[in-house]
Short mmCIF file of C-alpha atoms and ligand atoms in Angstrom, two decimals:
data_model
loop_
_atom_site.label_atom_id
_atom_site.label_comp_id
_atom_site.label_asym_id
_atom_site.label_seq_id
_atom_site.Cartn_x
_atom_site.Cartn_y
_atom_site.Cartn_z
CA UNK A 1 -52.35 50.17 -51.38
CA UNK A 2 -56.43 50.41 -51.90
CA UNK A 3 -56.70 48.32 -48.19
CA UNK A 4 -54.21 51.13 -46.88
CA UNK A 5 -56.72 53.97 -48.53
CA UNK A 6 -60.12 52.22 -47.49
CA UNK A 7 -57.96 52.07 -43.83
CA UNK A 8 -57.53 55.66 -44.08
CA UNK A 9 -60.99 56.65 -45.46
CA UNK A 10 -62.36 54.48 -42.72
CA UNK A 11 -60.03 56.10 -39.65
CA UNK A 12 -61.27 60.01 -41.46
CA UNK A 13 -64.78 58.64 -41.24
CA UNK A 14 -64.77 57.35 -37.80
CA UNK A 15 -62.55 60.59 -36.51
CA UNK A 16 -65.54 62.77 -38.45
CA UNK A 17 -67.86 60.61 -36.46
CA UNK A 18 -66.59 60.95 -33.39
CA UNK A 19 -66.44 64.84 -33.84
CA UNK A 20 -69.71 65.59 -35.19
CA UNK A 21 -71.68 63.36 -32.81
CA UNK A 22 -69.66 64.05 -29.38
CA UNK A 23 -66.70 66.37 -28.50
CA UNK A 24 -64.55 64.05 -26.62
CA UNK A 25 -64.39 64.76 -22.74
CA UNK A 26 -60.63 64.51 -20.82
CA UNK A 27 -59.52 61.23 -19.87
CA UNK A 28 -59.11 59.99 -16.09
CA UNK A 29 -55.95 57.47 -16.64
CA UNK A 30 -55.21 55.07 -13.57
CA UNK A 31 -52.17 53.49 -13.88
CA UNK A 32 -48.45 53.13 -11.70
CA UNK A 33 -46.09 54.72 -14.11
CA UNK A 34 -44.59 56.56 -11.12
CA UNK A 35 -40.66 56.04 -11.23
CA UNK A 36 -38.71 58.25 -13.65
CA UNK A 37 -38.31 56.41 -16.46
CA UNK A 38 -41.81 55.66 -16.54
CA UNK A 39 -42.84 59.10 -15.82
CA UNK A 40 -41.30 60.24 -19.17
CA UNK A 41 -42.72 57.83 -20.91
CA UNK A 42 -46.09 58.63 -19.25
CA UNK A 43 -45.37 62.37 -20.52
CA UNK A 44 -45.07 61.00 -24.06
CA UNK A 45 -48.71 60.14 -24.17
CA UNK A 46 -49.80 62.83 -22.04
CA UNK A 47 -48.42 64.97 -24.77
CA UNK A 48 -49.79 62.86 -27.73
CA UNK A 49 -53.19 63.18 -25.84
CA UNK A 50 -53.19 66.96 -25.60
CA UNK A 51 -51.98 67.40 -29.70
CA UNK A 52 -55.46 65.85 -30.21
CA UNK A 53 -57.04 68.43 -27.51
CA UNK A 54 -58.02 64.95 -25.41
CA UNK A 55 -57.38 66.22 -21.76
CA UNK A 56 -55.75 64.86 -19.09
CA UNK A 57 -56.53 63.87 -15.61
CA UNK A 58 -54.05 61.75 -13.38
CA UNK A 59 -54.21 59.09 -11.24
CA UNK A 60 -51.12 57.42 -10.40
CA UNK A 61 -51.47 54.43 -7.97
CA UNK A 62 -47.55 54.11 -7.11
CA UNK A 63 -46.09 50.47 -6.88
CA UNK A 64 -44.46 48.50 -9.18
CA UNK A 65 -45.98 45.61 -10.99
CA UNK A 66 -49.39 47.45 -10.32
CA UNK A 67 -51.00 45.14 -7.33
CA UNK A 68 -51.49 48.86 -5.54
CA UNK A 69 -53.47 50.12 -8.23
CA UNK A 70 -55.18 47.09 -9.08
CA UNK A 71 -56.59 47.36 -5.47
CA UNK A 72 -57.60 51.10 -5.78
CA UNK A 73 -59.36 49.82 -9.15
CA UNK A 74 -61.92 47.89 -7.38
CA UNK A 75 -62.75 50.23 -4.90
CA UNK A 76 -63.32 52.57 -7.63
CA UNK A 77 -65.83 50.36 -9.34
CA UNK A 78 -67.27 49.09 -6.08
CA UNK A 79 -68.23 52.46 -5.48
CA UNK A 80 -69.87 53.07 -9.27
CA UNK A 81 -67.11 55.26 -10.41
CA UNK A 82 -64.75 53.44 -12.68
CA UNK A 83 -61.87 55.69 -14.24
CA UNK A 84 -62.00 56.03 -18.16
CA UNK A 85 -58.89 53.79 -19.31
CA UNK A 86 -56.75 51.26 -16.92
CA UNK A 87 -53.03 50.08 -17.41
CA UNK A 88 -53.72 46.32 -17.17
CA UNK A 89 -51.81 43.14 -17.44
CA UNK A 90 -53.05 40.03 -19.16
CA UNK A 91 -55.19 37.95 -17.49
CA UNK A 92 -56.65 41.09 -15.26
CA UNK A 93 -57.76 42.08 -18.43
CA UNK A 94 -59.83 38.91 -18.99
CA UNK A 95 -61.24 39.10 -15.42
CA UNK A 96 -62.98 42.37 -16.07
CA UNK A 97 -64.04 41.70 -18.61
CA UNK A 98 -66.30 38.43 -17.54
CA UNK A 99 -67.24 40.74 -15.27
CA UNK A 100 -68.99 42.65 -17.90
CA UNK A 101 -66.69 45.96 -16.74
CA UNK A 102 -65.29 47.00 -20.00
CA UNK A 103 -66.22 48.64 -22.96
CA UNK A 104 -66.22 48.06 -26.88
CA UNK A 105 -63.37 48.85 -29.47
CA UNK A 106 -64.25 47.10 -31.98
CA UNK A 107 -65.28 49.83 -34.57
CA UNK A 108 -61.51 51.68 -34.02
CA UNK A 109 -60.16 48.70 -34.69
CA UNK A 110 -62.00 47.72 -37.56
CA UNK A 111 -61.46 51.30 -39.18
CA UNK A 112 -57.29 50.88 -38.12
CA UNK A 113 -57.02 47.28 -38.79
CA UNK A 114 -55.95 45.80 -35.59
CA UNK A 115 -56.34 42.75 -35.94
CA UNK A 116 -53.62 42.93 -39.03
CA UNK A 117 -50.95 44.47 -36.84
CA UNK A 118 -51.26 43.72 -33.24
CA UNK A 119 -49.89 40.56 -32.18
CA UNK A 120 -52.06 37.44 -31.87
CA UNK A 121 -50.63 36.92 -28.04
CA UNK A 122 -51.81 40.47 -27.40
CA UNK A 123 -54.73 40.06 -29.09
CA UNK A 124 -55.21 37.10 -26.50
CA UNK A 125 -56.04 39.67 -23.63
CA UNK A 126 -56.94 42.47 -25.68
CA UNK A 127 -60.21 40.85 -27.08
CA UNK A 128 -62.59 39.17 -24.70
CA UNK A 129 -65.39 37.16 -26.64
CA UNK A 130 -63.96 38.18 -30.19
CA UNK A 131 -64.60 41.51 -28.74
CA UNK A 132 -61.40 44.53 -28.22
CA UNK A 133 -61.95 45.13 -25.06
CA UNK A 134 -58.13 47.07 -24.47
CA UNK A 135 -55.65 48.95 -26.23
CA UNK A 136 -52.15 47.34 -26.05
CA UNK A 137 -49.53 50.16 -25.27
CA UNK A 138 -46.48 48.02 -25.31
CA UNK A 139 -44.59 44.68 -25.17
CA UNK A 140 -42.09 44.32 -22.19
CA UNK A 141 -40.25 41.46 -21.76
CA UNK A 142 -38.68 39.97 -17.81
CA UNK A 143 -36.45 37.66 -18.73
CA UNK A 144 -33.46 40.15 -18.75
CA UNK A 145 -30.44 41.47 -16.80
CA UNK A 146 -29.23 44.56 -16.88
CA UNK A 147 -25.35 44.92 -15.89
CA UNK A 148 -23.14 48.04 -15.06
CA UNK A 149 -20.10 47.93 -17.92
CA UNK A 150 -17.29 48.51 -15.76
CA UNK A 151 -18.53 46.67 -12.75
CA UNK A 152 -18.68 43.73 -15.86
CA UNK A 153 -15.07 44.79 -17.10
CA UNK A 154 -13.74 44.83 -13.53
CA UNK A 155 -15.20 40.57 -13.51
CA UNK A 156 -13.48 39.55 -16.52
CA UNK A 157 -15.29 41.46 -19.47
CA UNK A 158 -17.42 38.54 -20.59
CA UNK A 159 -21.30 38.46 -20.19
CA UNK A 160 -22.56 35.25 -18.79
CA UNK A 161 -24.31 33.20 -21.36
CA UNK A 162 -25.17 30.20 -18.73
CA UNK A 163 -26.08 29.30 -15.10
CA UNK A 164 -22.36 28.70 -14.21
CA UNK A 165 -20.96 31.66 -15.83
CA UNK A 166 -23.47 34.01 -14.10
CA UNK A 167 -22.53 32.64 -10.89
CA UNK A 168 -18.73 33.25 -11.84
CA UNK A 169 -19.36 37.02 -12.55
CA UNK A 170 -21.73 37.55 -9.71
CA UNK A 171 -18.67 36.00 -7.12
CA UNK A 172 -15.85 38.19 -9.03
CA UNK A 173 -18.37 41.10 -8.70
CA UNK A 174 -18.63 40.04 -4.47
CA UNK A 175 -14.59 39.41 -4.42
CA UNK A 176 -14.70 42.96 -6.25
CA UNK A 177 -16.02 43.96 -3.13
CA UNK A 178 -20.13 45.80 -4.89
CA UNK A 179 -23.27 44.66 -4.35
CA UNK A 180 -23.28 41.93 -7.07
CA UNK A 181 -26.90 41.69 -7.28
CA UNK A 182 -28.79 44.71 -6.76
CA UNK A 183 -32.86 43.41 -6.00
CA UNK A 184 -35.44 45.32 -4.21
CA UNK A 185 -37.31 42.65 -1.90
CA UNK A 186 -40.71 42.85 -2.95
CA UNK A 187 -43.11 39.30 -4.06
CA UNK A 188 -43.22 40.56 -7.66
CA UNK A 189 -39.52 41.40 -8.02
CA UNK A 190 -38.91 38.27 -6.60
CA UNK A 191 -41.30 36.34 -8.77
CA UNK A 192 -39.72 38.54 -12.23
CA UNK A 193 -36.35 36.98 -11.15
CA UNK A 194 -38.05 33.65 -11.25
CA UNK A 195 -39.84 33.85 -14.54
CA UNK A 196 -35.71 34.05 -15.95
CA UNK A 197 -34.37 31.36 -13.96
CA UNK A 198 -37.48 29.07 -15.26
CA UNK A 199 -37.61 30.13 -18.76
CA UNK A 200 -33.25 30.09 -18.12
CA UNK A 201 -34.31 26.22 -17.76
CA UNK A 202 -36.09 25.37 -20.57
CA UNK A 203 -39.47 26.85 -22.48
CA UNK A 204 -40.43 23.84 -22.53
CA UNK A 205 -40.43 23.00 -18.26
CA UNK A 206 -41.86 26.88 -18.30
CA UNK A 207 -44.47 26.26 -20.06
CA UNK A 208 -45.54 23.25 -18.38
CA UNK A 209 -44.65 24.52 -14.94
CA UNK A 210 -46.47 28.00 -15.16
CA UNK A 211 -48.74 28.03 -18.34
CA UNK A 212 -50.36 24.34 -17.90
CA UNK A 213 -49.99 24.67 -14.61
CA UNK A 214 -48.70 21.00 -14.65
CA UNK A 215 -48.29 19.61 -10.85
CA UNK A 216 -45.42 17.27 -12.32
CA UNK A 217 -43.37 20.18 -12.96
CA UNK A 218 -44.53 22.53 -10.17
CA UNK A 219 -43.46 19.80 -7.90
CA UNK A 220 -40.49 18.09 -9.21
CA UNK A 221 -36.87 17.84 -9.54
CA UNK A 222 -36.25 20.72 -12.18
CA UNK A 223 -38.54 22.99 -9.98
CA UNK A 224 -36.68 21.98 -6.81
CA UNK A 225 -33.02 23.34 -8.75
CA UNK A 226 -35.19 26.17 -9.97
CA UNK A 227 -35.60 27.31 -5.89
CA UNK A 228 -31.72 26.19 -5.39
CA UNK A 229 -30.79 28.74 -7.90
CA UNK A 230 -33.40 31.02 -6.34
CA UNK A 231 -31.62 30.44 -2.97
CA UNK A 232 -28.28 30.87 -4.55
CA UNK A 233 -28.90 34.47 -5.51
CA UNK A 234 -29.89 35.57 -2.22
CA UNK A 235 -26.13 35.35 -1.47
CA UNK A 236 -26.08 38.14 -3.85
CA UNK A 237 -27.71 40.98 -2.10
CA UNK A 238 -27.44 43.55 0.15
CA UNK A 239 -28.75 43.93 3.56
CA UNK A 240 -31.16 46.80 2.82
CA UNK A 241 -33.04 44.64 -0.06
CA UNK A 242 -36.41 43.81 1.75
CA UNK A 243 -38.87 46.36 0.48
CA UNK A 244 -37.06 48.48 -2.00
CA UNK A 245 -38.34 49.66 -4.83
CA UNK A 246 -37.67 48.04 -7.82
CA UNK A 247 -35.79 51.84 -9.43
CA UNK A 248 -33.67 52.38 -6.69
CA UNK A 249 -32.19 48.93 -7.20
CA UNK A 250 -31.99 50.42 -10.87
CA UNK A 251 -30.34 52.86 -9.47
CA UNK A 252 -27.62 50.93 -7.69
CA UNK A 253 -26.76 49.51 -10.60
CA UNK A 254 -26.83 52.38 -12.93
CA UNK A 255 -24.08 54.34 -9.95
CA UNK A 256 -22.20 50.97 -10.06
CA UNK A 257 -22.99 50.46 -6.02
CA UNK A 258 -24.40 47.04 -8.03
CA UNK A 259 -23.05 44.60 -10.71
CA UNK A 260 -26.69 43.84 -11.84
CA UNK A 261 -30.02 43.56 -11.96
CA UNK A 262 -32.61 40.73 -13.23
CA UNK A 263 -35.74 43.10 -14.17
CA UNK A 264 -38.18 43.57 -17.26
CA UNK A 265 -37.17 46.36 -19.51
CA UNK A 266 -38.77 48.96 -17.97
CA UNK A 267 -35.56 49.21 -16.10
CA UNK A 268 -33.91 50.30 -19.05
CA UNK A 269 -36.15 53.51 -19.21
CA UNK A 270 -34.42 54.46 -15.33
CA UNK A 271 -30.92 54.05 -17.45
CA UNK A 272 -31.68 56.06 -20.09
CA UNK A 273 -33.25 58.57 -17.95
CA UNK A 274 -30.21 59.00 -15.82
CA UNK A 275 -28.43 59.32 -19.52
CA UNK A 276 -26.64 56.00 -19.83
CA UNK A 277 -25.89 54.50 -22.98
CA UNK A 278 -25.86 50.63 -23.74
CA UNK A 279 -22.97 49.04 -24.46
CA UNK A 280 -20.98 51.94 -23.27
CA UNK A 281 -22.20 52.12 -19.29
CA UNK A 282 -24.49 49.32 -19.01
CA UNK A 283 -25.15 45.80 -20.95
CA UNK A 284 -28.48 44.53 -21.40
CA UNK A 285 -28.63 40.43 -21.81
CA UNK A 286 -31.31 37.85 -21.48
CA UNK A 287 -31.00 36.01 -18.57
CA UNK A 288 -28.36 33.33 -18.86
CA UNK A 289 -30.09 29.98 -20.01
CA UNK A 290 -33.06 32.20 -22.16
CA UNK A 291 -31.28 33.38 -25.10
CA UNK A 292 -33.75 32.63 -27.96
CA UNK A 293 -36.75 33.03 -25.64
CA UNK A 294 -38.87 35.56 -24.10
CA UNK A 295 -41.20 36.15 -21.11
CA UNK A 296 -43.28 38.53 -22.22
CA UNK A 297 -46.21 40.94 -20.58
CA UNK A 298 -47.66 43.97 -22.76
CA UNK A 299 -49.34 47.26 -20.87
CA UNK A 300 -52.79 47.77 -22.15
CA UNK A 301 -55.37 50.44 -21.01
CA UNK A 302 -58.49 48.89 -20.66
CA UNK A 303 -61.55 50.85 -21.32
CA UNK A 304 -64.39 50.95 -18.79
CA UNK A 305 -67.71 50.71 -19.04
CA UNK A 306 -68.45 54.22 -18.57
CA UNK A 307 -71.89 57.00 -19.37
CA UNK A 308 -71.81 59.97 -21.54
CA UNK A 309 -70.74 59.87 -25.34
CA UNK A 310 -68.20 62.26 -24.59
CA UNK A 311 -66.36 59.90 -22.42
CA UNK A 312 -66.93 57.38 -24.48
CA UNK A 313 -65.34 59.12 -27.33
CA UNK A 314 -62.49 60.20 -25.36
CA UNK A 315 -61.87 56.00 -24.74
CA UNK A 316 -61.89 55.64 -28.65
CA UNK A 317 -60.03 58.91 -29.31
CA UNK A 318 -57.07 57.62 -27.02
CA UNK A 319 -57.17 53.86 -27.75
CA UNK A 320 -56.78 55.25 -31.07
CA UNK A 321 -53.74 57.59 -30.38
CA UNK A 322 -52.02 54.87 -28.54
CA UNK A 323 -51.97 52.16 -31.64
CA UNK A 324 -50.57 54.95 -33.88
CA UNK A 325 -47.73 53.82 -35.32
CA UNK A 326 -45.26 57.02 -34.59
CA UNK A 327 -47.23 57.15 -31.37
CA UNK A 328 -45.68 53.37 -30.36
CA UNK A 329 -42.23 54.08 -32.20
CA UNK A 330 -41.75 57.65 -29.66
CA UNK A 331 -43.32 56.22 -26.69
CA UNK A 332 -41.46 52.94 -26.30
CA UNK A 333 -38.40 54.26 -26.96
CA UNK A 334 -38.70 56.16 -24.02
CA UNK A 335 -40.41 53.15 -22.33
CA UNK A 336 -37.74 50.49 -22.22
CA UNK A 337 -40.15 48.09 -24.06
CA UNK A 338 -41.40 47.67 -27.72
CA UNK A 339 -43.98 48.11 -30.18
CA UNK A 340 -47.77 46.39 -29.45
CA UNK A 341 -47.66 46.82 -33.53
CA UNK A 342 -45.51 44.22 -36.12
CA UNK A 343 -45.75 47.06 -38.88
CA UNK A 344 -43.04 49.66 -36.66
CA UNK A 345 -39.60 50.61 -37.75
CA UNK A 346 -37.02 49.67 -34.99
CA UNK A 347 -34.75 52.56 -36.45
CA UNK A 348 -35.27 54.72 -33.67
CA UNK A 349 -34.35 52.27 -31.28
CA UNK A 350 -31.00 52.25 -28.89
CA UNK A 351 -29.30 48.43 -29.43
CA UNK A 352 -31.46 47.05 -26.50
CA UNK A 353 -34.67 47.89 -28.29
CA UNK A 354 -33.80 46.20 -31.59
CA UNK A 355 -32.64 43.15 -29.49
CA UNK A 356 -35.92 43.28 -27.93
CA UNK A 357 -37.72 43.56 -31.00
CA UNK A 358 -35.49 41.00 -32.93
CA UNK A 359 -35.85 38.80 -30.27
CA UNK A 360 -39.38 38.95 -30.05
CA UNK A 361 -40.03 38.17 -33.35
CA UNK A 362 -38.06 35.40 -32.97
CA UNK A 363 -39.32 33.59 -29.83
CA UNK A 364 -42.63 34.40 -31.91
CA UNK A 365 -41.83 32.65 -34.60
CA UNK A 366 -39.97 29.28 -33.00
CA UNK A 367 -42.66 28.91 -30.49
CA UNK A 368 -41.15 30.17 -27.34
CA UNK A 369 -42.92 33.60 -26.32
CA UNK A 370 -44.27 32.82 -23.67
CA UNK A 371 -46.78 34.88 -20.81
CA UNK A 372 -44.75 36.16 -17.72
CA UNK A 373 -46.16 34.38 -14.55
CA UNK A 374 -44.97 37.72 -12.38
CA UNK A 375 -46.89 39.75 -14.81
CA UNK A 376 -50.07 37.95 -15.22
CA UNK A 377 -49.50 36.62 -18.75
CA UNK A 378 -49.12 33.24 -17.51
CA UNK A 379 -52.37 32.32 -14.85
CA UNK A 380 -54.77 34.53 -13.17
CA UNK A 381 -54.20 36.55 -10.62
CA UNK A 382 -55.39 34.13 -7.72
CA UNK A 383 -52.40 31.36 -9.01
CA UNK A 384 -50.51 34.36 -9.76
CA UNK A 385 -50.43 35.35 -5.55
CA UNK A 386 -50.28 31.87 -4.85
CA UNK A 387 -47.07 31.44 -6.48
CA UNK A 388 -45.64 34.70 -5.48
CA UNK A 389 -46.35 33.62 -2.06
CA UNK A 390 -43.98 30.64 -2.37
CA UNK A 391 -41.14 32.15 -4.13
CA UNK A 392 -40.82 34.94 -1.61
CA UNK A 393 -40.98 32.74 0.87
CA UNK A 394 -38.10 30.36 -0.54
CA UNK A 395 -36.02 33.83 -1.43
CA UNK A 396 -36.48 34.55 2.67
CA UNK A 397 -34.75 31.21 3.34
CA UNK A 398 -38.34 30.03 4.83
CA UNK A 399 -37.88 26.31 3.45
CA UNK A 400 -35.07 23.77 3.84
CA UNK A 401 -34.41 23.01 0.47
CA UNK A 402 -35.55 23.74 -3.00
CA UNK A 403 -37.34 20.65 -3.23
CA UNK A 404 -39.27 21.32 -0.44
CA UNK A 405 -39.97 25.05 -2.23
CA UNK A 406 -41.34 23.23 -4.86
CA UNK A 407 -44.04 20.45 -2.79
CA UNK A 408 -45.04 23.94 -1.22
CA UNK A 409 -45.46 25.70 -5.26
CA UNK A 410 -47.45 22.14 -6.53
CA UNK A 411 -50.20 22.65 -3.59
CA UNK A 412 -50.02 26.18 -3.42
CA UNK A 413 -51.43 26.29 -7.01
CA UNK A 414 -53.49 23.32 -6.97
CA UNK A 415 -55.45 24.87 -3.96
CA UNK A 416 -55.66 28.39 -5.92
CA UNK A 417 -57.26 27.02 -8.67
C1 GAL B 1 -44.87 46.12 -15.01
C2 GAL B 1 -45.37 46.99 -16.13
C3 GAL B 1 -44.30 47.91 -16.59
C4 GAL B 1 -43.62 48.59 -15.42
C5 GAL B 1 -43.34 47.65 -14.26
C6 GAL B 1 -42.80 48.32 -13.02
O1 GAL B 1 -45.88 45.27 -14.57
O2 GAL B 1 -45.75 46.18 -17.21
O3 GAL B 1 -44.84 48.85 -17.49
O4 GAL B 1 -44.39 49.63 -15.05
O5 GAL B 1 -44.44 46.92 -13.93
O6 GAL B 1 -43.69 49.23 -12.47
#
């Protein structure tokens, strides 16, 4: 109770500060919450924002996954003009920030106790040098699949819970005569199908393969079934996959044109905002093999290095906003991922957000939370494009077997690094 008061008489002090020394100017957000789902959610902090009079200006870098506006980023800063916060991933975040690009949290998080409630694997890429560098919004996980109910019904009822069993839903969902896998061909779509088959393997062959970056398991035999399964759910999709967008193979499934889809939770937001309910239209499952495990990669705006105390205050003001507590219950409920906080109630959740939050705590807590490779928890970004490069390669059918998908993956990375 007195550490909750000094909290509070700290956060009163540091709001007072911030008000008497500099009226906070608007923010300039990049980020690529574009599709619908993540537009609402977008409008949930836009909203939060303006209840604290901290103003808004937009710019959305469409593409999913973020490579787009990680490109408009550094043209940005090239040209001396960095925008006030950044959605980041993981080790992007890190990269920045040995650049000497980003600013200095640490007295908002000292006054709100951060470092109490945020996550030490968030805390990984939020702090650079001891220093908080970011404000983590979220914690998504991509080792899911998201399944249309009566396309599952119409395959026998019963959600796969292995490698075999997913294959025997996704062929009665073909002989059923849908789309059994709906996939938008794109290198990080492919890659956030991979990060479930691997972790669907083992934590243990993920972590070696992706984390330690281990050329014994990029290269070898469980790395070469890895690609064969990668192979085998190319069979699965449509003829219009190369190139969609990763929400309008949401959308397939969510009109039941598709059985499935393998994709982070954000894909639950396009559900929810197309007013489906889970368990009673769609069914939300880790990918068979992962159960107990989690890929995980949190959203966090990353505060630039930027001139004028009123900016600067606007960065604290929002970073601050953001780790509220009701602030993360409202806005990743809406989100399709879960709280960047361990203190949050998960009453407000729908059944796939307490899953994710159960099962986060759990892969926490037995060791197997692991970084997503597709979203740049795992390596940085230039063994991150490295490895993308061979998966979509082996997904186009460019190699003769998975074993010789997986030589490629061992000296793809080793050259990267
Ligand atoms: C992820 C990001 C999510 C979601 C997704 C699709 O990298 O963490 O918040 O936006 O891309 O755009």
């Amino acid at each position: 109770m007195k550490s909750m008061m000094k909290g509070f008489a700290s956060a009163m002090a540091l709001t007072v500060g911030l008000t008497a020394h500099a009226q906070a100017a608007d923010v300039e957000v990049l980020h690529w919450w574009t599709s619908g789902g993540e537009a609402a959610a977008l409008n949930v902090l836009k909203e939060d924002l303006a209840t604290k009079s901290i103003g808004w200006v937009d710019m959305p870098v469409a593409g999913g996954g973020g490579e787009a506006a990680m490109t408009a980023l550094r043209a940005r800063v090239t040209a001396g003009d960095p925008p006030t916060a950044v959605q980041m991933l993981g080790f992007d975040i890190q990269d920045w920030a040995a650049e000497g690009a980003l600013g200095n949290l640490d007295d908002v998080a000292a006054a709100e106790g951060w470092d109490a409630v945020i996550p030490e694997a968030l805390q990984r890429f939020s702090k650079y040098d001891g220093h908080w560098i970011a404000a983590p919004v979220n914690v998504h996980s991509t080792n899911w699949v998201w399944i249309n109910k009566a396309a599952l019904d119409a395959a026998g009822g019963k959600a796969p819970e292995t490698w075999e069993e997913l294959v025997a839903v996704l062929d009665a969902m073909k002989a059923n005569g849908i789309t059994p896998l709906g996939h938008g061909g794109q290198p990080w779509q492919d890659a956030t199908v991979f990060d479930g088959i691997v972790l669907g393997m083992g934590t243990d062959f993920y972590k070696a393969a992706f984390i330690d970056l281990d050329p014994a398991a990029l290269g070898g035999e469980q790395m070469a079934e890895a690609f064969n399964r990668l192979m085998k759910l190319r069979t699965y999709v449509d003829d219009n996959f190369s190139g969609r967008d990763w929400n309008l193979a949401s959308a397939m499934v969510i009109n039941g044109e598709a059985g499935m889809q393998m994709m982070g939770d954000w894909a639950k937001g396009e559900f929810l905002k197309a007013g489906k309910v889970p368990g009673a239209d769609f069914v939300c499952i880790r990918f068979p093999g992962s159960q107990g495990a989690v890929t995980f990669n949190s959203d966090q705006f990353a505060m630039f290095n930027v001139t004028g105390d009123d900016k600067i205050a606007a960065q604290k003001a929002m970073a601050s906003a953001i780790e509220s507590p009701t602030f993360q219950s409202a806005f990743n409920v809406v989100k399709g991922s879960v709280p960047a906080r361990t203190d949050v109630s998960n009453e407000a959740f729908d059944d796939c957000g307490k899953k994710g939050m159960a099962d986060l705590a759990e892969a926490a807590g037995s060791g197997k939370l692991m970084g997503s490779m597709a979203h740049g928890h795992a390596a940085p970004a230039a063994v991150k494009n490295a490895t993308y490069d061979v998966i979509t390669a082996a997904f186009n059918g460019e190699y003769a077997d998975g074993a010789a998908a997986a030589a490629a993956l061992a000296e793809a990375v080793a050259a990267a690094q």
